[in-house]
């Protein structure tokens, strides 16, 4: 049998997943911003900042949902007394 995982390990895995998700989404946003800046906006910097912020915000929202599942829209936490 596998040994039970401790709560510190679970939190550490969530933090690692959040950090990796942040780096990927902010990087994709940065890349999309650079492409949009070069092609569409005459090399202005605001598309880069905007799209990087969108990626970071999406990663933050995903991380918030992983640490606090009660904040997912349409879900409800049922207490043990309500189940009976």
XYZ file of N, CA and C in Angstrom:
252
model
N 0.828 -1.180 0.000
C 0.000 0.000 0.000
C 0.876 1.249 0.000
N 0.333 2.298 -0.539
C 1.077 3.552 -0.527
C 0.832 4.264 0.793
N 1.848 4.970 1.231
C 1.680 5.679 2.500
C 0.854 6.947 2.264
N 0.099 7.375 3.245
C -0.756 8.557 3.066
C 0.091 9.818 2.889
N -0.401 10.717 2.070
C 0.321 11.964 1.847
C -0.057 12.965 2.927
N 0.926 13.720 3.354
C 0.667 14.709 4.399
C 0.059 15.970 3.789
N -0.545 16.763 4.634
C -1.183 17.990 4.146
C -0.144 18.971 3.601
N 1.074 18.945 4.152
C 2.125 19.823 3.642
C 2.505 19.451 2.213
N 2.516 18.147 1.927
C 2.825 17.708 0.567
C 1.739 18.125 -0.413
N 0.489 18.047 0.019
C -0.617 18.440 -0.854
C -0.551 19.930 -1.155
N -0.296 20.741 -0.129
C -0.183 22.192 -0.335
C 1.020 22.507 -1.213
N 2.124 21.807 -1.003
C 3.305 22.014 -1.835
C 3.056 21.675 -3.292
N 2.318 20.596 -3.532
C 1.976 20.234 -4.910
C 1.072 21.279 -5.546
N 0.146 21.822 -4.766
C -0.736 22.869 -5.301
C 0.064 24.123 -5.641
N 0.997 24.514 -4.761
C 1.835 25.679 -5.051
C 2.685 25.456 -6.301
N 3.255 24.269 -6.423
C 4.060 23.964 -7.611
C 3.227 24.033 -8.881
N 2.018 23.479 -8.830
C 1.127 23.517 -9.985
C 0.731 24.958 -10.317
N 0.481 25.762 -9.287
C 0.109 27.165 -9.511
C 1.265 27.947 -10.127
N 2.468 27.722 -9.642
C 3.621 28.434 -10.190
C 3.875 28.037 -11.635
N 3.798 26.755 -11.928
C 3.990 26.305 -13.309
C 2.901 26.856 -14.222
N 1.665 26.866 -13.743
C 0.549 27.399 -14.524
C 0.739 28.896 -14.774
N 1.210 29.611 -13.751
C 1.455 31.045 -13.907
C 2.528 31.313 -14.955
N 3.618 30.569 -14.887
C 4.701 30.790 -15.849
C 4.258 30.488 -17.275
N 3.494 29.426 -17.447
C 3.033 29.067 -18.789
C 2.054 30.104 -19.321
N 1.051 30.454 -18.534
C 0.025 31.376 -19.024
C 0.564 32.792 -19.211
N 1.413 33.255 -18.305
C 2.008 34.577 -18.486
C 2.954 34.569 -19.686
N 3.675 33.471 -19.893
C 4.558 33.368 -21.056
C 3.805 33.352 -22.366
N 2.694 32.637 -22.404
C 1.869 32.623 -23.616
C 1.288 34.010 -23.861
N 0.844 34.667 -22.800
C 0.337 36.025 -22.940
C 1.411 36.985 -23.419
N 2.614 36.826 -22.894
C 3.727 37.672 -23.329
C 4.020 37.457 -24.809
N 4.066 36.203 -25.217
C 4.327 35.905 -26.627
C 3.248 36.447 -27.540
N 1.998 36.276 -27.143
C 0.900 36.812 -27.947
C 0.957 38.334 -27.990
N 1.350 38.949 -26.890
C 1.476 40.405 -26.857
C 2.585 40.908 -27.758
N 3.704 40.199 -27.785
C 4.803 40.593 -28.671
C 4.373 40.489 -30.129
N 3.718 39.394 -30.467
C 3.255 39.218 -31.845
C 2.250 40.307 -32.212
N 1.299 40.564 -31.335
C 0.303 41.608 -31.611
C 0.957 42.977 -31.692
N 1.938 43.220 -30.849
C 2.621 44.510 -30.860
C 3.374 44.728 -32.162
N 4.046 43.711 -32.631
C 4.835 43.845 -33.859
C 3.937 43.929 -35.089
N 2.916 43.091 -35.140
C 2.096 43.011 -36.352
C 1.025 44.097 -36.402
N 0.334 44.318 -35.300
C -0.844 45.181 -35.344
C -0.649 46.594 -34.796
N 0.200 46.776 -33.813
C 0.213 48.031 -33.068
C 1.504 48.833 -33.181
N 2.236 48.693 -34.241
C 3.430 49.494 -34.530
C 4.430 49.518 -33.370
N 4.656 48.360 -32.807
C 5.650 48.144 -31.752
C 5.401 48.962 -30.487
N 4.170 49.098 -30.131
C 3.820 49.721 -28.851
C 3.989 48.678 -27.745
N 4.151 49.138 -26.519
C 4.382 48.190 -25.421
C 3.111 47.778 -24.694
N 2.030 48.523 -24.834
C 0.838 48.199 -24.055
C 0.222 46.843 -24.401
N 0.279 46.346 -25.648
C -0.286 45.002 -25.876
C 0.474 43.902 -25.130
N 1.769 44.105 -24.956
C 2.573 43.117 -24.234
C 2.157 43.079 -22.767
N 2.049 44.258 -22.157
C 1.655 44.324 -20.750
C 0.229 43.812 -20.550
N -0.659 44.168 -21.446
C -2.056 43.758 -21.324
C -2.209 42.241 -21.432
N -1.603 41.650 -22.437
C -1.766 40.207 -22.622
C -1.026 39.408 -21.546
N 0.105 39.917 -21.063
C 0.786 39.255 -19.949
C -0.079 39.319 -18.694
N -0.718 40.450 -18.480
C -1.630 40.580 -17.340
C -2.831 39.666 -17.444
N -3.360 39.504 -18.660
C -4.473 38.565 -18.848
C -4.039 37.144 -18.495
N -2.858 36.754 -18.940
C -2.359 35.414 -18.629
C -2.127 35.222 -17.140
N -1.545 36.235 -16.492
C -1.312 36.145 -15.051
C -2.635 36.107 -14.292
N -3.615 36.869 -14.744
C -4.921 36.863 -14.090
C -5.635 35.533 -14.232
N -5.525 34.925 -15.391
C -6.134 33.606 -15.589
C -5.464 32.567 -14.690
N -4.143 32.650 -14.560
C -3.430 31.717 -13.686
C -3.807 31.950 -12.227
N -3.971 33.210 -11.841
C -4.377 33.517 -10.470
C -5.765 32.953 -10.172
N -6.679 33.091 -11.112
C -8.038 32.570 -10.913
C -8.020 31.048 -10.775
N -7.227 30.368 -11.594
C -7.125 28.908 -11.489
C -6.518 28.490 -10.152
N -5.507 29.227 -9.708
C -4.865 28.915 -8.436
C -5.828 29.161 -7.274
N -6.590 30.223 -7.365
C -7.569 30.516 -6.325
C -8.606 29.404 -6.234
N -9.028 28.880 -7.373
C -9.992 27.783 -7.378
C -9.400 26.495 -6.816
N -8.109 26.266 -7.026
C -7.518 25.029 -6.512
C -7.351 25.076 -4.994
N -7.105 26.265 -4.434
C -6.951 26.377 -2.985
C -8.286 26.572 -2.267
N -9.287 27.113 -2.952
C -10.573 27.369 -2.320
C -11.694 26.887 -3.237
N -12.017 25.603 -3.190
C -13.023 25.078 -4.121
C -14.421 25.638 -3.883
N -14.674 26.268 -2.753
C -15.992 26.848 -2.506
C -16.241 28.068 -3.386
N -15.205 28.619 -4.005
C -15.361 29.802 -4.843
C -15.676 29.462 -6.290
N -15.815 28.193 -6.607
C -16.199 27.800 -7.960
C -17.682 28.109 -8.118
N -18.059 28.856 -9.142
C -19.476 29.202 -9.300
C -20.349 27.960 -9.472
N -21.466 27.957 -8.775
C -22.414 26.861 -8.907
C -22.166 25.688 -7.986
N -21.174 25.770 -7.112
C -20.921 24.673 -6.186
C -21.337 25.079 -4.781
N -21.583 24.072 -3.975
C -22.006 24.310 -2.606
C -21.355 23.259 -1.729
N -20.829 23.670 -0.596
C -20.221 22.750 0.354
C -21.328 22.222 1.264
N -21.449 20.915 1.322
C -22.480 20.285 2.141
C -21.841 19.797 3.431
N -22.357 20.261 4.554
C -21.832 19.829 5.843
C -22.348 18.425 6.160
N -21.677 17.718 7.057
C -22.123 16.355 7.394
C -23.538 16.310 7.973
N -23.970 17.371 8.636
C -25.323 17.363 9.202
C -26.378 17.500 8.110
N -26.048 18.153 6.993
C -27.000 18.309 5.892
C -27.150 17.025 5.084
N -26.160 16.154 5.125
C -26.197 14.934 4.329
C -27.206 13.933 4.866
N -27.529 14.008 6.129
C -28.425 13.013 6.735
C -29.863 13.367 6.569
